[in-house]
mmCIF file of C-alpha atoms and ligand atoms in Angstrom:
data_model
loop_
_atom_site.group_PDB
_atom_site.id
_atom_site.type_symbol
_atom_site.label_atom_id
_atom_site.label_comp_id
_atom_site.label_asym_id
_atom_site.label_seq_id
_atom_site.Cartn_x
_atom_site.Cartn_y
_atom_site.Cartn_z
ATOM 1 C CA MET A 1 -0.154 -0.014 -0.177
ATOM 2 C CA LYS A 2 1.573 3.503 -1.001
ATOM 3 C CA ILE A 3 0.851 6.685 0.745
ATOM 4 C CA VAL A 4 0.782 10.243 -1.476
ATOM 5 C CA LYS A 5 0.647 13.597 -1.474
ATOM 6 C CA THR A 6 -0.221 15.039 -3.809
ATOM 7 C CA ILE A 7 -2.877 14.559 -6.683
ATOM 8 C CA GLU A 8 -0.367 13.829 -9.626
ATOM 9 C CA GLU A 9 1.004 10.864 -7.588
ATOM 10 C CA ILE A 10 -2.811 9.682 -7.005
ATOM 11 C CA ARG A 11 -3.970 9.920 -10.050
ATOM 12 C CA GLN A 12 -0.750 7.726 -11.482
ATOM 13 C CA GLU A 13 -2.544 5.239 -8.641
ATOM 14 C CA ILE A 14 -5.929 6.134 -10.267
ATOM 15 C CA ARG A 15 -5.233 5.622 -13.829
ATOM 16 C CA GLN A 16 -3.102 2.847 -13.266
ATOM 17 C CA ALA A 17 -5.768 0.977 -11.240
ATOM 18 C CA ARG A 18 -8.162 2.484 -14.298
ATOM 19 C CA GLN A 19 -5.403 0.373 -16.588
ATOM 20 C CA HIS A 20 -5.938 -2.918 -14.501
ATOM 21 C CA SER A 21 -9.988 -2.703 -14.585
ATOM 22 C CA HIS A 22 -10.267 -2.201 -11.244
ATOM 23 C CA SER A 23 -13.403 -0.320 -10.330
ATOM 24 C CA ILE A 24 -12.555 2.777 -7.972
ATOM 25 C CA GLY A 25 -13.666 3.203 -4.112
ATOM 26 C CA PHE A 26 -12.912 5.424 -1.661
ATOM 27 C CA VAL A 27 -13.414 6.708 1.595
ATOM 28 C CA PRO A 28 -12.596 10.231 2.825
ATOM 29 C CA THR A 29 -10.974 10.487 6.580
ATOM 30 C CA MET A 30 -10.301 13.044 8.925
ATOM 31 C CA GLY A 31 -7.641 10.404 9.844
ATOM 32 C CA ALA A 32 -7.310 9.239 13.320
ATOM 33 C CA LEU A 33 -9.172 6.328 12.194
ATOM 34 C CA HIS A 34 -11.454 3.537 14.556
ATOM 35 C CA ALA A 35 -12.945 0.689 14.055
ATOM 36 C CA GLY A 36 -15.993 3.028 12.566
ATOM 37 C CA HIS A 37 -13.174 4.118 9.966
ATOM 38 C CA ARG A 38 -12.406 0.397 8.310
ATOM 39 C CA SER A 39 -15.894 -0.739 7.852
ATOM 40 C CA LEU A 40 -15.930 1.544 5.624
ATOM 41 C CA ILE A 41 -12.416 0.268 4.246
ATOM 42 C CA GLU A 42 -13.854 -2.626 4.258
ATOM 43 C CA ALA A 43 -16.746 -2.432 2.240
ATOM 44 C CA ALA A 44 -15.067 -0.316 -0.038
ATOM 45 C CA ARG A 45 -12.597 -3.631 -0.347
ATOM 46 C CA LYS A 46 -15.962 -6.018 -0.911
ATOM 47 C CA GLN A 47 -17.600 -3.408 -3.490
ATOM 48 C CA CYS A 48 -14.688 -2.324 -5.453
ATOM 49 C CA SER A 49 -10.967 -3.804 -6.815
ATOM 50 C CA PHE A 50 -9.406 -0.983 -5.877
ATOM 51 C CA VAL A 51 -9.583 1.200 -2.661
ATOM 52 C CA ALA A 52 -8.745 4.757 -2.178
ATOM 53 C CA VAL A 53 -8.530 6.326 1.409
ATOM 54 C CA SER A 54 -8.022 9.682 1.946
ATOM 55 C CA ILE A 55 -6.458 11.332 5.479
ATOM 56 C CA TYR A 56 -7.330 14.551 5.278
ATOM 57 C CA VAL A 57 -7.981 17.067 8.137
ATOM 58 C CA ASN A 58 -9.769 19.705 5.821
ATOM 59 C CA PRO A 59 -9.892 23.433 7.736
ATOM 60 C CA THR A 60 -12.619 24.235 6.186
ATOM 61 C CA GLN A 61 -14.953 22.566 7.411
ATOM 62 C CA PHE A 62 -13.637 23.885 11.033
ATOM 63 C CA GLY A 63 -15.653 27.012 13.013
ATOM 64 C CA PRO A 64 -13.419 29.792 14.509
ATOM 65 C CA ALA A 65 -13.727 28.183 18.196
ATOM 66 C CA GLU A 66 -13.683 24.864 16.934
ATOM 67 C CA ASP A 67 -10.682 21.995 17.107
ATOM 68 C CA PHE A 68 -9.247 22.283 14.107
ATOM 69 C CA SER A 69 -6.088 22.418 16.268
ATOM 70 C CA ARG A 70 -6.202 19.813 18.373
ATOM 71 C CA TYR A 71 -8.037 17.079 15.979
ATOM 72 C CA PRO A 72 -5.687 13.559 16.766
ATOM 73 C CA ARG A 73 -2.943 13.047 13.590
ATOM 74 C CA ASN A 74 -0.736 10.269 13.104
ATOM 75 C CA VAL A 75 -0.994 8.636 9.868
ATOM 76 C CA THR A 76 1.653 6.616 10.201
ATOM 77 C CA ALA A 77 -0.860 4.754 13.012
ATOM 78 C CA ASP A 78 -3.918 5.166 10.287
ATOM 79 C CA ALA A 79 -2.055 3.563 7.665
ATOM 80 C CA ILE A 80 -1.236 0.445 9.714
ATOM 81 C CA VAL A 81 -5.175 0.277 9.728
ATOM 82 C CA CYS A 82 -5.628 0.939 6.324
ATOM 83 C CA GLU A 83 -3.571 -1.602 5.569
ATOM 84 C CA LYS A 84 -4.813 -3.878 7.536
ATOM 85 C CA ALA A 85 -8.545 -3.151 6.258
ATOM 86 C CA GLY A 86 -8.164 -3.390 2.743
ATOM 87 C CA ALA A 87 -6.919 -0.293 0.994
ATOM 88 C CA ASP A 88 -4.956 -0.099 -1.761
ATOM 89 C CA VAL A 89 -3.618 3.549 -1.832
ATOM 90 C CA ILE A 90 -3.653 6.391 0.690
ATOM 91 C CA PHE A 91 -3.347 10.147 -0.184
ATOM 92 C CA ALA A 92 -2.925 12.805 2.495
ATOM 93 C CA PRO A 93 -1.932 15.664 1.167
ATOM 94 C CA ASP A 94 -1.170 18.776 2.727
ATOM 95 C CA ASP A 95 -3.331 21.846 2.709
ATOM 96 C CA SER A 96 -1.294 23.627 0.564
ATOM 97 C CA VAL A 97 -1.731 20.776 -2.129
ATOM 98 C CA LEU A 98 -5.828 21.190 -1.973
ATOM 99 C CA TYR A 99 -5.430 24.758 -1.796
ATOM 100 C CA PRO A 100 -2.750 26.594 -2.984
ATOM 101 C CA THR A 101 -5.204 30.213 -3.539
ATOM 102 C CA GLU A 102 -7.232 31.327 -1.365
ATOM 103 C CA GLN A 103 -11.207 29.377 -2.683
ATOM 104 C CA ARG A 104 -13.231 31.049 -4.299
ATOM 105 C CA VAL A 105 -16.104 28.369 -5.460
ATOM 106 C CA TRP A 106 -17.670 27.005 -2.793
ATOM 107 C CA VAL A 107 -20.337 23.822 -3.187
ATOM 108 C CA VAL A 108 -23.165 24.926 -0.782
ATOM 109 C CA VAL A 109 -25.738 22.417 -0.185
ATOM 110 C CA GLU A 110 -29.230 24.668 0.085
ATOM 111 C CA LYS A 111 -32.204 24.162 2.807
ATOM 112 C CA LEU A 112 -30.573 20.918 4.039
ATOM 113 C CA THR A 113 -27.545 22.734 5.776
ATOM 114 C CA ASP A 114 -30.098 24.591 7.584
ATOM 115 C CA ASN A 115 -31.167 22.037 10.163
ATOM 116 C CA LEU A 116 -29.324 19.825 13.110
ATOM 117 C CA CYS A 117 -25.386 20.700 12.883
ATOM 118 C CA GLY A 118 -26.111 23.065 10.496
ATOM 119 C CA ARG A 119 -27.688 25.818 12.798
ATOM 120 C CA PHE A 120 -24.805 25.526 14.713
ATOM 121 C CA ARG A 121 -21.728 24.883 12.196
ATOM 122 C CA PRO A 122 -22.084 27.717 10.329
ATOM 123 C CA GLY A 123 -20.356 27.111 7.152
ATOM 124 C CA HIS A 124 -19.744 22.860 8.086
ATOM 125 C CA PHE A 125 -21.274 22.067 5.724
ATOM 126 C CA ARG A 126 -19.848 24.034 2.923
ATOM 127 C CA GLY A 127 -15.972 23.234 3.734
ATOM 128 C CA VAL A 128 -17.284 19.458 3.911
ATOM 129 C CA ALA A 129 -19.886 19.548 0.294
ATOM 130 C CA THR A 130 -15.741 21.324 -1.288
ATOM 131 C CA VAL A 131 -13.687 19.174 -0.619
ATOM 132 C CA CYS A 132 -15.339 15.383 -1.106
ATOM 133 C CA VAL A 133 -15.991 17.347 -4.762
ATOM 134 C CA LYS A 134 -12.430 18.852 -4.988
ATOM 135 C CA PHE A 135 -11.259 14.364 -3.707
ATOM 136 C CA PHE A 136 -14.551 13.584 -6.685
ATOM 137 C CA ASN A 137 -12.907 15.199 -9.346
ATOM 138 C CA ILE A 138 -8.763 14.285 -7.769
ATOM 139 C CA ILE A 139 -9.730 10.322 -7.915
ATOM 140 C CA GLY A 140 -12.793 10.142 -9.854
ATOM 141 C CA PRO A 141 -14.236 7.103 -7.813
ATOM 142 C CA ASP A 142 -17.644 4.253 -9.124
ATOM 143 C CA GLN A 143 -18.486 4.504 -5.890
ATOM 144 C CA ALA A 144 -17.982 7.282 -2.207
ATOM 145 C CA PHE A 145 -18.710 5.204 1.684
ATOM 146 C CA PHE A 146 -20.037 7.784 3.510
ATOM 147 C CA GLY A 147 -20.668 6.102 7.697
ATOM 148 C CA GLN A 148 -24.799 6.687 8.568
ATOM 149 C CA LYS A 149 -22.622 8.376 12.172
ATOM 150 C CA ASP A 150 -22.650 12.379 10.242
ATOM 151 C CA ALA A 151 -26.013 11.976 9.164
ATOM 152 C CA GLN A 152 -26.831 14.675 7.705
ATOM 153 C CA GLN A 153 -23.608 14.452 5.787
ATOM 154 C CA VAL A 154 -24.739 11.396 3.801
ATOM 155 C CA VAL A 155 -27.964 13.793 2.711
ATOM 156 C CA VAL A 156 -25.404 16.229 2.712
ATOM 157 C CA ILE A 157 -23.277 13.993 0.186
ATOM 158 C CA ARG A 158 -25.785 12.512 -1.990
ATOM 159 C CA ARG A 159 -27.971 15.798 -2.502
ATOM 160 C CA MET A 160 -24.771 18.157 -4.477
ATOM 161 C CA VAL A 161 -23.845 14.599 -6.414
ATOM 162 C CA THR A 162 -27.377 14.198 -7.860
ATOM 163 C CA ASP A 163 -27.802 17.880 -8.808
ATOM 164 C CA LEU A 164 -24.072 18.594 -10.027
ATOM 165 C CA ASN A 165 -24.907 14.970 -12.232
ATOM 166 C CA LEU A 166 -21.506 13.586 -10.657
ATOM 167 C CA PRO A 167 -20.643 10.290 -12.098
ATOM 168 C CA LEU A 168 -20.175 8.184 -8.680
ATOM 169 C CA GLN A 169 -22.497 5.929 -6.806
ATOM 170 C CA ILE A 170 -22.891 7.279 -2.207
ATOM 171 C CA VAL A 171 -23.027 3.572 -0.041
ATOM 172 C CA THR A 172 -24.062 4.810 3.509
ATOM 173 C CA CYS A 173 -22.169 1.969 5.909
ATOM 174 C CA PRO A 174 -23.900 1.386 9.453
ATOM 175 C CA THR A 175 -22.853 2.974 12.648
ATOM 176 C CA LEU A 176 -19.827 1.401 13.979
ATOM 177 C CA ARG A 177 -20.019 1.668 18.394
ATOM 178 C CA GLU A 178 -18.219 0.744 20.922
ATOM 179 C CA PRO A 179 -19.659 -2.211 23.346
ATOM 180 C CA ASP A 180 -21.402 -0.317 25.626
ATOM 181 C CA GLY A 181 -23.639 0.787 22.972
ATOM 182 C CA LEU A 182 -21.224 5.208 22.608
ATOM 183 C CA ALA A 183 -20.669 5.238 18.740
ATOM 184 C CA MET A 184 -17.075 5.621 17.931
ATOM 185 C CA SER A 185 -14.939 8.583 16.931
ATOM 186 C CA SER A 186 -12.407 10.170 16.831
ATOM 187 C CA ARG A 187 -12.949 13.047 19.537
ATOM 188 C CA ASN A 188 -13.596 9.895 22.176
ATOM 189 C CA GLN A 189 -10.532 10.114 22.479
ATOM 190 C CA TYR A 190 -10.829 13.520 24.301
ATOM 191 C CA LEU A 191 -13.290 12.376 26.632
ATOM 192 C CA SER A 192 -12.061 11.753 30.197
ATOM 193 C CA PRO A 193 -13.010 8.984 32.254
ATOM 194 C CA GLU A 194 -15.748 11.003 34.027
ATOM 195 C CA GLN A 195 -17.028 12.161 30.810
ATOM 196 C CA ARG A 196 -16.129 8.978 28.698
ATOM 197 C CA LYS A 197 -19.090 7.042 31.145
ATOM 198 C CA GLN A 198 -21.615 9.322 30.737
ATOM 199 C CA ALA A 199 -20.860 10.038 26.691
ATOM 200 C CA VAL A 200 -23.208 6.358 26.856
ATOM 201 C CA LEU A 201 -26.402 7.939 27.258
ATOM 202 C CA LEU A 202 -25.654 9.241 23.882
ATOM 203 C CA SER A 203 -26.713 6.125 22.777
ATOM 204 C CA ALA A 204 -29.093 4.987 25.759
ATOM 205 C CA ALA A 205 -31.555 7.853 25.084
ATOM 206 C CA LEU A 206 -31.506 6.850 21.182
ATOM 207 C CA ARG A 207 -32.737 3.582 22.462
ATOM 208 C CA GLU A 208 -35.028 4.354 24.523
ATOM 209 C CA CYS A 209 -36.617 6.854 21.682
ATOM 210 C CA LYS A 210 -36.903 3.594 19.088
ATOM 211 C CA ARG A 211 -38.081 2.191 22.559
ATOM 212 C CA VAL A 212 -41.242 4.120 23.272
ATOM 213 C CA PHE A 213 -41.585 4.834 19.158
ATOM 214 C CA SER A 214 -41.892 1.159 18.227
ATOM 215 C CA GLN A 215 -44.545 1.078 21.562
ATOM 216 C CA GLY A 216 -46.859 3.726 19.226
ATOM 217 C CA GLN A 217 -45.555 6.972 19.865
ATOM 218 C CA HIS A 218 -44.795 8.742 17.374
ATOM 219 C CA ASN A 219 -45.634 12.586 18.933
ATOM 220 C CA VAL A 220 -42.411 13.897 18.702
ATOM 221 C CA SER A 221 -42.049 15.909 21.427
ATOM 222 C CA ALA A 222 -43.047 13.362 23.925
ATOM 223 C CA LEU A 223 -39.991 11.078 21.272
ATOM 224 C CA ILE A 224 -38.025 14.059 22.153
ATOM 225 C CA ALA A 225 -39.039 14.089 25.966
ATOM 226 C CA ALA A 226 -38.853 10.053 26.787
ATOM 227 C CA MET A 227 -34.445 11.812 24.709
ATOM 228 C CA ARG A 228 -33.628 15.200 26.916
ATOM 229 C CA MET A 229 -35.062 11.850 30.106
ATOM 230 C CA ILE A 230 -31.706 9.878 29.512
ATOM 231 C CA LEU A 231 -29.522 12.579 28.881
ATOM 232 C CA SER A 232 -30.452 14.630 31.887
ATOM 233 C CA GLN A 233 -29.102 11.401 33.706
ATOM 234 C CA GLY A 234 -25.497 12.895 32.768
ATOM 235 C CA PRO A 235 -24.601 15.955 34.490
ATOM 236 C CA ILE A 236 -21.957 17.349 32.303
ATOM 237 C CA LEU A 237 -23.563 16.088 29.558
ATOM 238 C CA HIS A 238 -25.233 20.001 27.754
ATOM 239 C CA PRO A 239 -27.333 18.997 24.132
ATOM 240 C CA GLU A 240 -26.716 21.689 21.838
ATOM 241 C CA TYR A 241 -29.853 20.091 20.143
ATOM 242 C CA VAL A 242 -32.307 16.939 20.113
ATOM 243 C CA GLN A 243 -34.168 16.734 17.673
ATOM 244 C CA ILE A 244 -36.895 14.645 15.093
ATOM 245 C CA VAL A 245 -36.328 15.577 10.898
ATOM 246 C CA ASP A 246 -37.344 13.795 7.663
ATOM 247 C CA MET A 247 -35.015 11.770 6.952
ATOM 248 C CA ASP A 248 -35.605 13.783 2.848
ATOM 249 C CA SER A 249 -35.355 16.979 4.168
ATOM 250 C CA LEU A 250 -33.735 17.158 7.714
ATOM 251 C CA GLU A 251 -36.565 19.384 8.004
ATOM 252 C CA ASP A 252 -38.431 19.210 11.461
ATOM 253 C CA ILE A 253 -42.272 17.405 12.149
ATOM 254 C CA ASP A 254 -44.424 16.875 14.643
ATOM 255 C CA THR A 255 -45.091 13.493 13.754
ATOM 256 C CA VAL A 256 -43.444 10.720 12.612
ATOM 257 C CA ASP A 257 -45.500 9.586 9.814
ATOM 258 C CA ARG A 258 -42.936 9.043 7.656
ATOM 259 C CA PRO A 259 -38.850 7.693 7.683
ATOM 260 C CA ALA A 260 -37.317 10.585 9.654
ATOM 261 C CA LEU A 261 -33.960 9.913 11.735
ATOM 262 C CA ALA A 262 -33.372 11.071 15.562
ATOM 263 C CA ALA A 263 -30.350 13.290 15.776
ATOM 264 C CA MET A 264 -28.319 15.301 18.282
ATOM 265 C CA ALA A 265 -25.801 16.587 18.532
ATOM 266 C CA VAL A 266 -24.234 17.230 22.488
ATOM 267 C CA ARG A 267 -21.435 18.881 24.458
ATOM 268 C CA CYS A 268 -19.701 16.587 26.691
ATOM 269 C CA GLY A 269 -16.876 18.941 28.315
ATOM 270 C CA GLN A 270 -15.302 20.495 25.990
ATOM 271 C CA THR A 271 -15.443 17.526 23.226
ATOM 272 C CA ARG A 272 -19.052 17.884 20.911
ATOM 273 C CA LEU A 273 -20.613 14.085 19.883
ATOM 274 C CA ILE A 274 -23.205 13.266 18.026
ATOM 275 C CA ASP A 275 -25.779 10.209 17.652
ATOM 276 C CA ASN A 276 -29.138 9.582 15.432
ATOM 277 C CA CYS A 277 -31.150 6.698 14.834
ATOM 278 C CA LEU A 278 -33.684 6.600 11.393
ATOM 279 C CA LEU A 279 -37.626 5.474 13.095
ATOM 280 C CA GLY A 280 -39.859 4.131 11.157
ATOM 281 C CA LEU A 281 -37.726 2.184 8.548
ATOM 282 C CA GLN A 282 -36.401 -1.686 8.844
ATOM 283 C CA ASN A 283 -32.816 -1.366 8.612
ATOM 284 C CA GLY A 284 -29.762 -1.195 10.481
ATOM 285 C CA LEU A 285 -28.144 1.956 9.262
ATOM 286 C CA ASP A 286 -27.632 2.924 13.434
ATOM 287 C CA SER A 287 -27.203 -0.662 14.834
ATOM 288 C CA LEU A 288 -28.592 0.222 18.042
HETATM 289 P P1 AMP B 1 -14.330 11.645 9.777
HETATM 290 O O1 AMP B 1 -12.263 11.199 10.193
HETATM 291 O O2 AMP B 1 -14.509 11.589 11.217
HETATM 292 O O3 AMP B 1 -14.102 13.060 9.168
HETATM 293 O O4 AMP B 1 -15.506 10.565 9.563
HETATM 294 C C1 AMP B 1 -14.707 9.210 8.180
HETATM 295 C C2 AMP B 1 -16.493 8.570 7.390
HETATM 296 O O5 AMP B 1 -15.795 7.644 8.580
HETATM 297 C C3 AMP B 1 -16.942 9.958 7.533
HETATM 298 O O6 AMP B 1 -18.398 9.028 6.371
HETATM 299 C C4 AMP B 1 -18.051 9.116 8.673
HETATM 300 O O7 AMP B 1 -19.282 8.658 8.953
HETATM 301 C C5 AMP B 1 -17.208 7.937 9.429
HETATM 302 N N1 AMP B 1 -16.850 7.756 10.939
HETATM 303 C C6 AMP B 1 -17.089 8.061 11.238
HETATM 304 N N2 AMP B 1 -17.620 7.187 13.044
HETATM 305 C C7 AMP B 1 -17.582 5.918 12.307
HETATM 306 C C8 AMP B 1 -18.343 4.698 13.017
HETATM 307 N N3 AMP B 1 -18.901 4.674 14.310
HETATM 308 N N4 AMP B 1 -18.756 4.098 12.284
HETATM 309 C C9 AMP B 1 -18.648 3.912 10.528
HETATM 310 N N5 AMP B 1 -18.743 5.013 9.988
HETATM 311 C C10 AMP B 1 -18.141 6.183 10.726
#
């Protein structure tokens, strides 16, 4: 497995793979890889004969008060994860490769970025969509693999691909969790032991939501109250939002009378944790 840093090098790798008639799978990441990322690479490995992984902490998706500078970076450890999971090449560009001059063109996905995380992270999805389109243009994958853990991101990227007629397929992979239910995240390593204990309440709240929903409670206010009740058991947890939205439009709804997404962002000390689950759909993407 090679690690390349320039656009010329990654394009050369992809060209060679195409000459051997390989289908190209792509897994974009910010590194600090864990089993959740590994599952995406393994899914790509199953469906594509050549797998490229990007490791890039994209500055344009972080707000000024966010954790860009302290975001964990360890490309050596990440390379071992990638290799074991079956990646063929890692693309780990420097900022000067992706943003050689001040960016003047941005991809803005309207409406879908107004709610949920978009409300609290202005500009975040503009940064995500823009860097993804750069990667898609550089690599030209047949399929790109994203985690349901970042549910709004998946909806935004899918819509960008549709509306810009990008020639690739987006594949969504289930959220991988720790044995106690906490969704795996590179940011979990920020948590102190006490914060880590309380962080389990996010998935517990979502499970409670599913339980109450399955007993016939489809009123959104009641379901949100059930989730907030569980979260309130963690005195150091500060919910930023706890919402239930239409799964396609990501707009608020009053009643779960269609496929819906229950999603939350919770501050735990300096760390912002997110998690979500699907309501009214039979699939295991949230793995709760
Ligand atoms: P990140 O490195 O946080 O930008 O994540 C890269 C990709 O891995 C995104 O598509 C995430 O949704 C996905 N991902 C992150 N955590 C998990 C998880 N626990 N399970 C599955 N996919 C994940």
